[in-house]
């Protein structure tokens, strides 16, 4: 049974950046305004995330890493209307099957923090002979989640991910995209032991400020705002795209659907071909798109590791987004 769980978990959590994405979403769900990420060896040795959110109730700490344990789903009907990121209750469980996981958490009305270690979904004693319940300790309000030795029990996966520099780049990409999308939250991301954070956004900074900090002044100063909605097609989108004033050689997409970082190949292809067709020298797009779709219309049943999502009225909505960007770019150049 444990091997089956491990294989399943290794498919949900397939690399460090993917674990980080789940952990960031949990921190955001907990109402955090500050999220700090610490990394060793591209997240393979250590992946740590500290937030100042509402924390976890001590009595819930036993079950938090069991599969399908979620505080975010009250009834079956919620499945279609759920607004938060997570609803599957599988992320922490999966991480505990492929890494050494520890959680320290403190709710604001608690006198102290509690810490627990988990292996294969179960809370385990932190030292030989210790009890299997969370241990009181010092800590700030919020939650610190530490995953160590990722894939220690899946040697083939560990070998496949030995380029830690590459894994760190992916981690930075995920963290910085969430930082752009959540300008109300201060994000930091650093390699443990290095004095300077690679990502360091301020709470309440504007979206443009965050884009400038992460992607550079050239891109930031070329951005134009786009926005459109349609009651009939049941979508709403806004965002920023690069204009003709800045030639890009590589496209950069930050696509959020209902606040989840996703991929949607049709949108990407359509926006890219718009840029090649109307801008000089085959310029490529920078596009940060914040798309909201009625939750019922998003296909949430795709495999959890797949960033790719599908949604209802996809052709029409993609067409409308491209049309909106097209109009805006033409305005810019006349
Ligand atoms: P899901 O997010 O789908 O509910 P997870 O496995 O990601 O499932 O998390 C399980 C539960 O653990 C969440 O429902 C939430 O109650 C709790 N949790 C996880 N991370 C945090 C956090 N950073 N702050 C507060 N609660 C958390
Ligand atoms: Mg979650």
mmCIF file of C-alpha atoms and ligand atoms in Angstrom:
data_model
loop_
_atom_site.group_PDB
_atom_site.id
_atom_site.type_symbol
_atom_site.label_atom_id
_atom_site.label_comp_id
_atom_site.label_asym_id
_atom_site.label_seq_id
_atom_site.Cartn_x
_atom_site.Cartn_y
_atom_site.Cartn_z
ATOM 1 C CA UNK A 1 0.000 0.000 0.000
ATOM 2 C CA UNK A 2 2.800 2.359 0.921
ATOM 3 C CA UNK A 3 4.479 1.862 -2.461
ATOM 4 C CA UNK A 4 1.240 2.600 -4.289
ATOM 5 C CA UNK A 5 0.827 5.772 -2.232
ATOM 6 C CA UNK A 6 4.384 6.774 -2.985
ATOM 7 C CA UNK A 7 3.934 6.322 -6.721
ATOM 8 C CA UNK A 8 0.688 8.284 -6.647
ATOM 9 C CA UNK A 9 2.310 11.000 -4.548
ATOM 10 C CA UNK A 10 5.310 11.187 -6.873
ATOM 11 C CA UNK A 11 2.962 11.932 -9.722
ATOM 12 C CA UNK A 12 1.163 14.717 -7.910
ATOM 13 C CA UNK A 13 4.410 16.187 -6.622
ATOM 14 C CA UNK A 14 6.761 15.611 -9.535
ATOM 15 C CA UNK A 15 9.450 18.202 -8.833
ATOM 16 C CA UNK A 16 10.321 20.812 -6.185
ATOM 17 C CA UNK A 17 8.630 23.722 -7.980
ATOM 18 C CA UNK A 18 5.442 21.762 -8.126
ATOM 19 C CA UNK A 19 5.492 21.174 -4.350
ATOM 20 C CA UNK A 20 6.205 24.856 -3.858
ATOM 21 C CA UNK A 21 3.206 25.865 -5.959
ATOM 22 C CA UNK A 22 0.910 23.818 -3.710
ATOM 23 C CA UNK A 23 2.491 25.271 -0.571
ATOM 24 C CA UNK A 24 2.180 28.858 -1.828
ATOM 25 C CA UNK A 25 -1.478 28.275 -2.638
ATOM 26 C CA UNK A 26 -2.048 26.924 0.883
ATOM 27 C CA UNK A 27 -0.384 29.994 2.381
ATOM 28 C CA UNK A 28 -2.529 32.288 0.248
ATOM 29 C CA UNK A 29 -5.642 30.331 1.206
ATOM 30 C CA UNK A 30 -4.692 30.946 4.848
ATOM 31 C CA UNK A 31 -4.908 34.704 4.258
ATOM 32 C CA UNK A 32 -1.174 35.387 4.497
ATOM 33 C CA UNK A 33 0.260 38.805 3.690
ATOM 34 C CA UNK A 34 3.856 37.663 3.926
ATOM 35 C CA UNK A 35 5.385 34.544 2.396
ATOM 36 C CA UNK A 36 9.093 33.665 2.660
ATOM 37 C CA UNK A 37 10.690 30.837 0.786
ATOM 38 C CA UNK A 38 14.054 29.246 1.592
ATOM 39 C CA UNK A 39 15.742 26.748 -0.712
ATOM 40 C CA UNK A 40 18.741 24.403 -0.597
ATOM 41 C CA UNK A 41 19.942 22.477 -3.650
ATOM 42 C CA UNK A 42 17.092 23.555 -5.883
ATOM 43 C CA UNK A 43 14.558 22.444 -3.294
ATOM 44 C CA UNK A 44 15.793 18.851 -3.325
ATOM 45 C CA UNK A 45 17.620 19.173 -0.001
ATOM 46 C CA UNK A 46 15.298 21.744 1.562
ATOM 47 C CA UNK A 47 12.148 23.577 0.605
ATOM 48 C CA UNK A 48 10.805 25.830 3.313
ATOM 49 C CA UNK A 49 7.939 28.255 3.291
ATOM 50 C CA UNK A 50 6.958 30.547 6.123
ATOM 51 C CA UNK A 51 3.708 32.483 6.140
ATOM 52 C CA UNK A 52 1.810 34.740 8.530
ATOM 53 C CA UNK A 53 -1.595 33.239 7.803
ATOM 54 C CA UNK A 54 -4.255 31.925 10.182
ATOM 55 C CA UNK A 55 -2.352 28.761 11.078
ATOM 56 C CA UNK A 56 -3.619 25.256 11.741
ATOM 57 C CA UNK A 57 -5.675 24.147 14.729
ATOM 58 C CA UNK A 58 -3.650 21.882 17.013
ATOM 59 C CA UNK A 59 -6.387 19.239 16.951
ATOM 60 C CA UNK A 60 -6.196 19.152 13.140
ATOM 61 C CA UNK A 61 -2.470 18.501 13.054
ATOM 62 C CA UNK A 62 -2.890 14.739 13.341
ATOM 63 C CA UNK A 63 -4.909 14.417 10.180
ATOM 64 C CA UNK A 64 -3.569 17.250 8.052
ATOM 65 C CA UNK A 65 -1.336 14.929 5.995
ATOM 66 C CA UNK A 66 -3.860 12.192 5.426
ATOM 67 C CA UNK A 67 -5.189 12.004 1.907
ATOM 68 C CA UNK A 68 -8.334 13.976 1.163
ATOM 69 C CA UNK A 69 -8.046 15.921 4.380
ATOM 70 C CA UNK A 70 -9.043 19.443 3.608
ATOM 71 C CA UNK A 71 -10.570 22.257 5.596
ATOM 72 C CA UNK A 72 -11.765 23.807 2.375
ATOM 73 C CA UNK A 73 -14.632 21.580 1.367
ATOM 74 C CA UNK A 74 -17.703 21.451 3.525
ATOM 75 C CA UNK A 75 -20.152 19.620 1.311
ATOM 76 C CA UNK A 76 -20.421 17.947 -2.039
ATOM 77 C CA UNK A 77 -22.112 21.020 -3.526
ATOM 78 C CA UNK A 78 -19.030 23.042 -2.642
ATOM 79 C CA UNK A 79 -17.125 21.160 -5.316
ATOM 80 C CA UNK A 80 -18.702 23.222 -8.046
ATOM 81 C CA UNK A 81 -18.539 26.599 -6.331
ATOM 82 C CA UNK A 82 -15.331 26.385 -4.340
ATOM 83 C CA UNK A 83 -13.329 29.578 -4.673
ATOM 84 C CA UNK A 84 -10.127 28.692 -2.901
ATOM 85 C CA UNK A 85 -7.239 27.094 -4.732
ATOM 86 C CA UNK A 86 -7.174 23.729 -3.108
ATOM 87 C CA UNK A 87 -10.003 21.347 -2.563
ATOM 88 C CA UNK A 88 -8.449 17.975 -3.047
ATOM 89 C CA UNK A 89 -6.620 17.682 0.238
ATOM 90 C CA UNK A 90 -3.792 15.814 -1.467
ATOM 91 C CA UNK A 91 -0.835 18.169 -1.481
ATOM 92 C CA UNK A 92 0.475 17.789 2.060
ATOM 93 C CA UNK A 93 -0.296 14.074 2.025
ATOM 94 C CA UNK A 94 1.662 13.642 -1.187
ATOM 95 C CA UNK A 95 4.632 15.657 0.049
ATOM 96 C CA UNK A 96 4.767 13.539 3.218
ATOM 97 C CA UNK A 97 5.087 10.425 1.045
ATOM 98 C CA UNK A 98 8.092 11.718 -0.909
ATOM 99 C CA UNK A 99 9.947 13.902 1.626
ATOM 100 C CA UNK A 100 10.550 14.440 5.320
ATOM 101 C CA UNK A 101 7.894 16.952 6.190
ATOM 102 C CA UNK A 102 7.621 19.091 9.271
ATOM 103 C CA UNK A 103 5.049 21.712 10.152
ATOM 104 C CA UNK A 104 5.252 24.405 12.802
ATOM 105 C CA UNK A 105 2.137 26.464 13.207
ATOM 106 C CA UNK A 106 0.623 29.022 15.547
ATOM 107 C CA UNK A 107 -2.832 30.478 15.537
ATOM 108 C CA UNK A 108 -3.131 34.051 16.829
ATOM 109 C CA UNK A 109 -5.141 33.038 19.926
ATOM 110 C CA UNK A 110 -2.733 30.282 20.937
ATOM 111 C CA UNK A 111 -0.037 30.867 23.569
ATOM 112 C CA UNK A 112 2.612 28.960 21.699
ATOM 113 C CA UNK A 113 3.321 27.273 18.399
ATOM 114 C CA UNK A 114 3.147 23.525 17.769
ATOM 115 C CA UNK A 115 5.450 21.428 15.695
ATOM 116 C CA UNK A 116 4.931 18.018 14.128
ATOM 117 C CA UNK A 117 6.846 15.739 11.767
ATOM 118 C CA UNK A 118 5.212 13.551 9.178
ATOM 119 C CA UNK A 119 6.118 10.460 7.216
ATOM 120 C CA UNK A 120 3.785 8.734 4.765
ATOM 121 C CA UNK A 121 0.789 10.749 5.892
ATOM 122 C CA UNK A 122 1.280 10.070 9.591
ATOM 123 C CA UNK A 123 2.415 12.280 12.405
ATOM 124 C CA UNK A 124 5.582 10.725 13.815
ATOM 125 C CA UNK A 125 7.538 11.371 17.027
ATOM 126 C CA UNK A 126 10.205 14.027 16.577
ATOM 127 C CA UNK A 127 12.725 11.988 18.584
ATOM 128 C CA UNK A 128 12.993 8.318 19.491
ATOM 129 C CA UNK A 129 10.613 7.578 22.322
ATOM 130 C CA UNK A 130 8.757 10.856 21.853
ATOM 131 C CA UNK A 131 4.975 10.962 21.687
ATOM 132 C CA UNK A 132 2.977 11.168 18.471
ATOM 133 C CA UNK A 133 1.388 14.474 19.122
ATOM 134 C CA UNK A 134 2.369 17.988 18.142
ATOM 135 C CA UNK A 135 4.970 19.443 20.468
ATOM 136 C CA UNK A 136 4.659 22.946 21.872
ATOM 137 C CA UNK A 137 7.450 25.292 20.814
ATOM 138 C CA UNK A 138 8.229 28.933 20.158
ATOM 139 C CA UNK A 139 7.013 30.445 16.916
ATOM 140 C CA UNK A 140 5.337 33.359 15.201
ATOM 141 C CA UNK A 141 1.715 33.478 14.143
ATOM 142 C CA UNK A 142 1.354 31.546 10.926
ATOM 143 C CA UNK A 143 2.840 28.393 9.528
ATOM 144 C CA UNK A 144 6.291 27.129 8.571
ATOM 145 C CA UNK A 145 6.337 24.094 6.325
ATOM 146 C CA UNK A 146 9.642 22.326 5.734
ATOM 147 C CA UNK A 147 10.147 19.557 3.214
ATOM 148 C CA UNK A 148 13.576 17.916 3.308
ATOM 149 C CA UNK A 149 15.292 15.329 1.141
ATOM 150 C CA UNK A 150 12.680 15.364 -1.573
ATOM 151 C CA UNK A 151 12.327 11.978 -3.332
ATOM 152 C CA UNK A 152 14.703 10.318 -0.831
ATOM 153 C CA UNK A 153 12.618 7.188 -1.368
ATOM 154 C CA UNK A 154 12.313 7.443 -5.160
ATOM 155 C CA UNK A 155 15.926 7.153 -6.374
ATOM 156 C CA UNK A 156 15.031 7.333 -10.072
ATOM 157 C CA UNK A 157 13.225 10.637 -9.582
ATOM 158 C CA UNK A 158 16.085 11.988 -7.534
ATOM 159 C CA UNK A 159 18.547 11.161 -10.291
ATOM 160 C CA UNK A 160 16.326 12.717 -12.932
ATOM 161 C CA UNK A 161 16.289 15.999 -11.009
ATOM 162 C CA UNK A 162 19.976 16.365 -10.269
ATOM 163 C CA UNK A 163 20.336 19.709 -12.012
ATOM 164 C CA UNK A 164 19.623 21.811 -8.932
ATOM 165 C CA UNK A 165 20.243 25.075 -10.768
ATOM 166 C CA UNK A 166 17.452 24.242 -13.151
ATOM 167 C CA UNK A 167 15.106 23.327 -10.330
ATOM 168 C CA UNK A 168 15.871 26.612 -8.587
ATOM 169 C CA UNK A 169 15.008 28.533 -11.746
ATOM 170 C CA UNK A 170 11.637 26.795 -11.850
ATOM 171 C CA UNK A 171 11.074 27.571 -8.179
ATOM 172 C CA UNK A 172 11.932 31.217 -8.753
ATOM 173 C CA UNK A 173 9.539 31.295 -11.718
ATOM 174 C CA UNK A 174 6.647 29.975 -9.677
ATOM 175 C CA UNK A 175 7.342 32.253 -6.698
ATOM 176 C CA UNK A 176 7.802 35.376 -8.809
ATOM 177 C CA UNK A 177 4.622 34.755 -10.814
ATOM 178 C CA UNK A 178 2.597 34.406 -7.637
ATOM 179 C CA UNK A 179 4.250 37.589 -6.380
ATOM 180 C CA UNK A 180 3.110 39.504 -9.471
ATOM 181 C CA UNK A 181 -0.396 38.158 -9.158
ATOM 182 C CA UNK A 182 -0.627 38.870 -5.410
ATOM 183 C CA UNK A 183 0.635 42.385 -4.977
ATOM 184 C CA UNK A 184 -1.031 42.517 -1.554
ATOM 185 C CA UNK A 185 1.434 39.929 -0.292
ATOM 186 C CA UNK A 186 5.154 40.410 0.417
ATOM 187 C CA UNK A 187 7.155 37.560 -1.117
ATOM 188 C CA UNK A 188 10.759 36.618 -0.603
ATOM 189 C CA UNK A 189 12.675 33.743 -2.110
ATOM 190 C CA UNK A 190 16.296 32.936 -1.341
ATOM 191 C CA UNK A 191 18.840 30.196 -1.339
ATOM 192 C CA UNK A 192 19.461 29.440 2.320
ATOM 193 C CA UNK A 193 22.768 30.932 3.412
ATOM 194 C CA UNK A 194 22.907 33.659 0.797
ATOM 195 C CA UNK A 195 22.503 37.155 2.198
ATOM 196 C CA UNK A 196 20.440 38.588 -0.618
ATOM 197 C CA UNK A 197 16.986 37.372 -1.564
ATOM 198 C CA UNK A 198 16.449 36.716 -5.275
ATOM 199 C CA UNK A 199 12.849 37.796 -4.927
ATOM 200 C CA UNK A 200 11.789 40.504 -2.531
ATOM 201 C CA UNK A 201 8.462 42.210 -3.161
ATOM 202 C CA UNK A 202 6.770 44.596 -0.796
ATOM 203 C CA UNK A 203 3.245 44.229 0.441
ATOM 204 C CA UNK A 204 1.012 46.660 -1.404
ATOM 205 C CA UNK A 205 3.466 47.401 -4.236
ATOM 206 C CA UNK A 206 1.732 47.833 -7.590
ATOM 207 C CA UNK A 207 1.626 45.030 -10.110
ATOM 208 C CA UNK A 208 3.817 47.100 -12.445
ATOM 209 C CA UNK A 209 6.386 47.676 -9.709
ATOM 210 C CA UNK A 210 6.592 43.946 -9.123
ATOM 211 C CA UNK A 211 6.897 43.234 -12.842
ATOM 212 C CA UNK A 212 9.685 45.841 -13.088
ATOM 213 C CA UNK A 213 11.532 44.287 -10.183
ATOM 214 C CA UNK A 214 11.289 40.773 -11.565
ATOM 215 C CA UNK A 215 11.331 41.194 -15.340
ATOM 216 C CA UNK A 216 13.182 44.489 -15.686
ATOM 217 C CA UNK A 217 12.478 48.114 -16.494
ATOM 218 C CA UNK A 218 12.378 47.651 -20.259
ATOM 219 C CA UNK A 219 9.462 45.259 -20.122
ATOM 220 C CA UNK A 220 7.694 47.158 -17.352
ATOM 221 C CA UNK A 221 7.798 50.445 -19.242
ATOM 222 C CA UNK A 222 6.375 48.916 -22.404
ATOM 223 C CA UNK A 223 3.279 47.473 -20.780
ATOM 224 C CA UNK A 224 -0.257 48.353 -21.735
ATOM 225 C CA UNK A 225 -3.284 47.435 -19.707
ATOM 226 C CA UNK A 226 -5.909 45.143 -21.184
ATOM 227 C CA UNK A 227 -9.329 44.320 -19.841
ATOM 228 C CA UNK A 228 -12.532 42.734 -21.040
ATOM 229 C CA UNK A 229 -15.498 40.802 -19.739
ATOM 230 C CA UNK A 230 -18.582 39.142 -21.130
ATOM 231 C CA UNK A 231 -21.587 38.115 -19.066
ATOM 232 C CA UNK A 232 -22.807 35.748 -21.725
ATOM 233 C CA UNK A 233 -19.502 33.872 -22.040
ATOM 234 C CA UNK A 234 -19.089 34.132 -18.272
ATOM 235 C CA UNK A 235 -15.546 35.427 -18.111
ATOM 236 C CA UNK A 236 -13.666 38.475 -16.991
ATOM 237 C CA UNK A 237 -10.068 39.235 -17.682
ATOM 238 C CA UNK A 238 -7.519 41.932 -17.141
ATOM 239 C CA UNK A 239 -3.787 42.118 -17.396
ATOM 240 C CA UNK A 240 -0.747 43.742 -18.910
ATOM 241 C CA UNK A 241 0.931 42.994 -22.204
ATOM 242 C CA UNK A 242 4.079 44.350 -23.821
ATOM 243 C CA UNK A 243 3.612 46.820 -26.647
ATOM 244 C CA UNK A 244 5.504 47.285 -29.875
ATOM 245 C CA UNK A 245 7.889 49.716 -28.236
ATOM 246 C CA UNK A 246 9.827 46.868 -26.766
ATOM 247 C CA UNK A 247 11.086 43.988 -28.836
ATOM 248 C CA UNK A 248 11.166 40.713 -27.003
ATOM 249 C CA UNK A 249 13.026 37.669 -28.211
ATOM 250 C CA UNK A 250 11.405 35.160 -25.938
ATOM 251 C CA UNK A 251 7.793 35.100 -24.876
ATOM 252 C CA UNK A 252 6.889 35.324 -21.222
ATOM 253 C CA UNK A 253 3.440 34.280 -20.065
ATOM 254 C CA UNK A 254 1.952 34.640 -16.620
ATOM 255 C CA UNK A 255 -1.485 33.132 -16.865
ATOM 256 C CA UNK A 256 -3.749 32.882 -13.859
ATOM 257 C CA UNK A 257 -7.194 31.355 -14.069
ATOM 258 C CA UNK A 258 -9.204 31.935 -10.917
ATOM 259 C CA UNK A 259 -5.949 32.793 -9.154
ATOM 260 C CA UNK A 260 -4.215 29.542 -10.043
ATOM 261 C CA UNK A 261 -1.056 29.632 -12.116
ATOM 262 C CA UNK A 262 -1.893 27.525 -15.167
ATOM 263 C CA UNK A 263 -1.011 26.900 -18.789
ATOM 264 C CA UNK A 264 -3.439 27.102 -21.621
ATOM 265 C CA UNK A 265 -1.814 26.358 -24.941
ATOM 266 C CA UNK A 266 -4.589 27.865 -27.099
ATOM 267 C CA UNK A 267 -4.221 31.274 -25.386
ATOM 268 C CA UNK A 268 -0.443 31.151 -25.660
ATOM 269 C CA UNK A 269 -0.444 30.180 -29.336
ATOM 270 C CA UNK A 270 -3.060 32.766 -30.257
ATOM 271 C CA UNK A 271 -1.296 35.624 -28.468
ATOM 272 C CA UNK A 272 2.083 34.628 -29.904
ATOM 273 C CA UNK A 273 0.792 34.529 -33.443
ATOM 274 C CA UNK A 274 -0.861 37.908 -32.987
ATOM 275 C CA UNK A 275 2.519 39.392 -32.024
ATOM 276 C CA UNK A 276 4.357 37.808 -34.936
ATOM 277 C CA UNK A 277 1.720 39.004 -37.367
ATOM 278 C CA UNK A 278 1.304 42.632 -36.317
ATOM 279 C CA UNK A 279 4.560 43.658 -34.673
ATOM 280 C CA UNK A 280 7.834 44.295 -36.491
ATOM 281 C CA UNK A 281 10.703 41.820 -36.377
ATOM 282 C CA UNK A 282 8.683 38.944 -35.057
ATOM 283 C CA UNK A 283 8.486 40.396 -31.567
ATOM 284 C CA UNK A 284 7.342 38.062 -28.821
ATOM 285 C CA UNK A 285 4.834 38.855 -26.107
ATOM 286 C CA UNK A 286 5.149 39.457 -22.423
ATOM 287 C CA UNK A 287 1.674 38.803 -21.088
ATOM 288 C CA UNK A 288 0.335 38.749 -17.567
ATOM 289 C CA UNK A 289 -3.276 37.647 -17.817
ATOM 290 C CA UNK A 290 -5.655 37.406 -14.890
ATOM 291 C CA UNK A 291 -8.629 35.437 -16.151
ATOM 292 C CA UNK A 292 -11.696 34.679 -14.076
ATOM 293 C CA UNK A 293 -14.094 32.042 -15.240
ATOM 294 C CA UNK A 294 -17.141 30.664 -13.497
ATOM 295 C CA UNK A 295 -15.658 27.771 -11.468
ATOM 296 C CA UNK A 296 -18.229 25.364 -12.905
ATOM 297 C CA UNK A 297 -16.871 26.100 -16.379
ATOM 298 C CA UNK A 298 -13.269 25.182 -15.603
ATOM 299 C CA UNK A 299 -12.315 21.566 -16.062
ATOM 300 C CA UNK A 300 -10.756 20.657 -12.723
ATOM 301 C CA UNK A 301 -10.648 16.980 -13.504
ATOM 302 C CA UNK A 302 -7.413 17.035 -15.425
ATOM 303 C CA UNK A 303 -4.532 15.300 -13.737
ATOM 304 C CA UNK A 304 -3.281 17.393 -10.829
ATOM 305 C CA UNK A 305 0.282 17.735 -12.110
ATOM 306 C CA UNK A 306 -0.897 19.080 -15.394
ATOM 307 C CA UNK A 307 -0.660 22.815 -15.416
ATOM 308 C CA UNK A 308 -2.713 22.772 -18.603
ATOM 309 C CA UNK A 309 -6.382 23.585 -18.064
ATOM 310 C CA UNK A 310 -9.442 23.544 -20.299
ATOM 311 C CA UNK A 311 -12.580 25.574 -19.944
ATOM 312 C CA UNK A 312 -15.994 26.029 -21.440
ATOM 313 C CA UNK A 313 -16.369 28.439 -24.383
ATOM 314 C CA UNK A 314 -12.600 28.263 -24.781
ATOM 315 C CA UNK A 315 -12.471 29.245 -28.471
ATOM 316 C CA UNK A 316 -14.708 32.268 -27.988
ATOM 317 C CA UNK A 317 -12.918 33.449 -24.863
ATOM 318 C CA UNK A 318 -9.459 33.025 -26.418
ATOM 319 C CA UNK A 319 -10.723 34.900 -29.478
ATOM 320 C CA UNK A 320 -11.993 37.734 -27.306
ATOM 321 C CA UNK A 321 -8.713 38.009 -25.389
ATOM 322 C CA UNK A 322 -6.700 38.160 -28.600
ATOM 323 C CA UNK A 323 -9.102 40.679 -30.093
ATOM 324 C CA UNK A 324 -8.810 42.862 -27.016
ATOM 325 C CA UNK A 325 -4.994 42.783 -27.114
ATOM 326 C CA UNK A 326 -5.013 43.420 -30.866
ATOM 327 C CA UNK A 327 -7.195 46.517 -30.494
ATOM 328 C CA UNK A 328 -5.007 47.834 -27.692
ATOM 329 C CA UNK A 329 -1.784 47.336 -29.654
ATOM 330 C CA UNK A 330 -3.234 49.071 -32.720
ATOM 331 C CA UNK A 331 -4.311 52.030 -30.540
ATOM 332 C CA UNK A 332 -0.775 52.236 -29.211
ATOM 333 C CA UNK A 333 0.727 52.488 -32.658
ATOM 334 C CA UNK A 334 -1.476 55.122 -34.204
HETATM 335 P P1 LIG B 1 -6.111 21.480 0.345
HETATM 336 O O1 LIG B 1 -5.333 22.741 0.145
HETATM 337 O O2 LIG B 1 -6.589 20.921 -0.951
HETATM 338 O O3 LIG B 1 -7.171 21.606 1.406
HETATM 339 P P2 LIG B 1 -3.623 20.419 1.300
HETATM 340 O O4 LIG B 1 -3.106 19.025 1.418
HETATM 341 O O5 LIG B 1 -2.896 21.352 0.414
HETATM 342 O O6 LIG B 1 -5.132 20.330 0.851
HETATM 343 O O7 LIG B 1 -3.730 21.023 2.757
HETATM 344 C C1 LIG B 1 -4.496 20.323 3.734
HETATM 345 C C2 LIG B 1 -5.033 21.267 4.784
HETATM 346 O O8 LIG B 1 -3.959 21.755 5.579
HETATM 347 C C3 LIG B 1 -5.706 22.519 4.238
HETATM 348 O O9 LIG B 1 -7.066 22.293 3.937
HETATM 349 C C4 LIG B 1 -5.532 23.503 5.383
HETATM 350 O O10 LIG B 1 -6.553 23.320 6.332
HETATM 351 C C5 LIG B 1 -4.231 23.061 6.038
HETATM 352 N N1 LIG B 1 -3.084 23.911 5.644
HETATM 353 C C6 LIG B 1 -2.101 23.570 4.792
HETATM 354 N N2 LIG B 1 -1.189 24.557 4.667
HETATM 355 C C7 LIG B 1 -1.614 25.558 5.470
HETATM 356 C C8 LIG B 1 -1.102 26.869 5.804
HETATM 357 N N3 LIG B 1 0.039 27.337 5.253
HETATM 358 N N4 LIG B 1 -1.804 27.615 6.689
HETATM 359 C C9 LIG B 1 -2.945 27.140 7.250
HETATM 360 N N5 LIG B 1 -3.483 25.920 6.981
HETATM 361 C C10 LIG B 1 -2.825 25.137 6.113
HETATM 362 MG MG1 LIG B 2 -3.607 22.885 -0.950
#
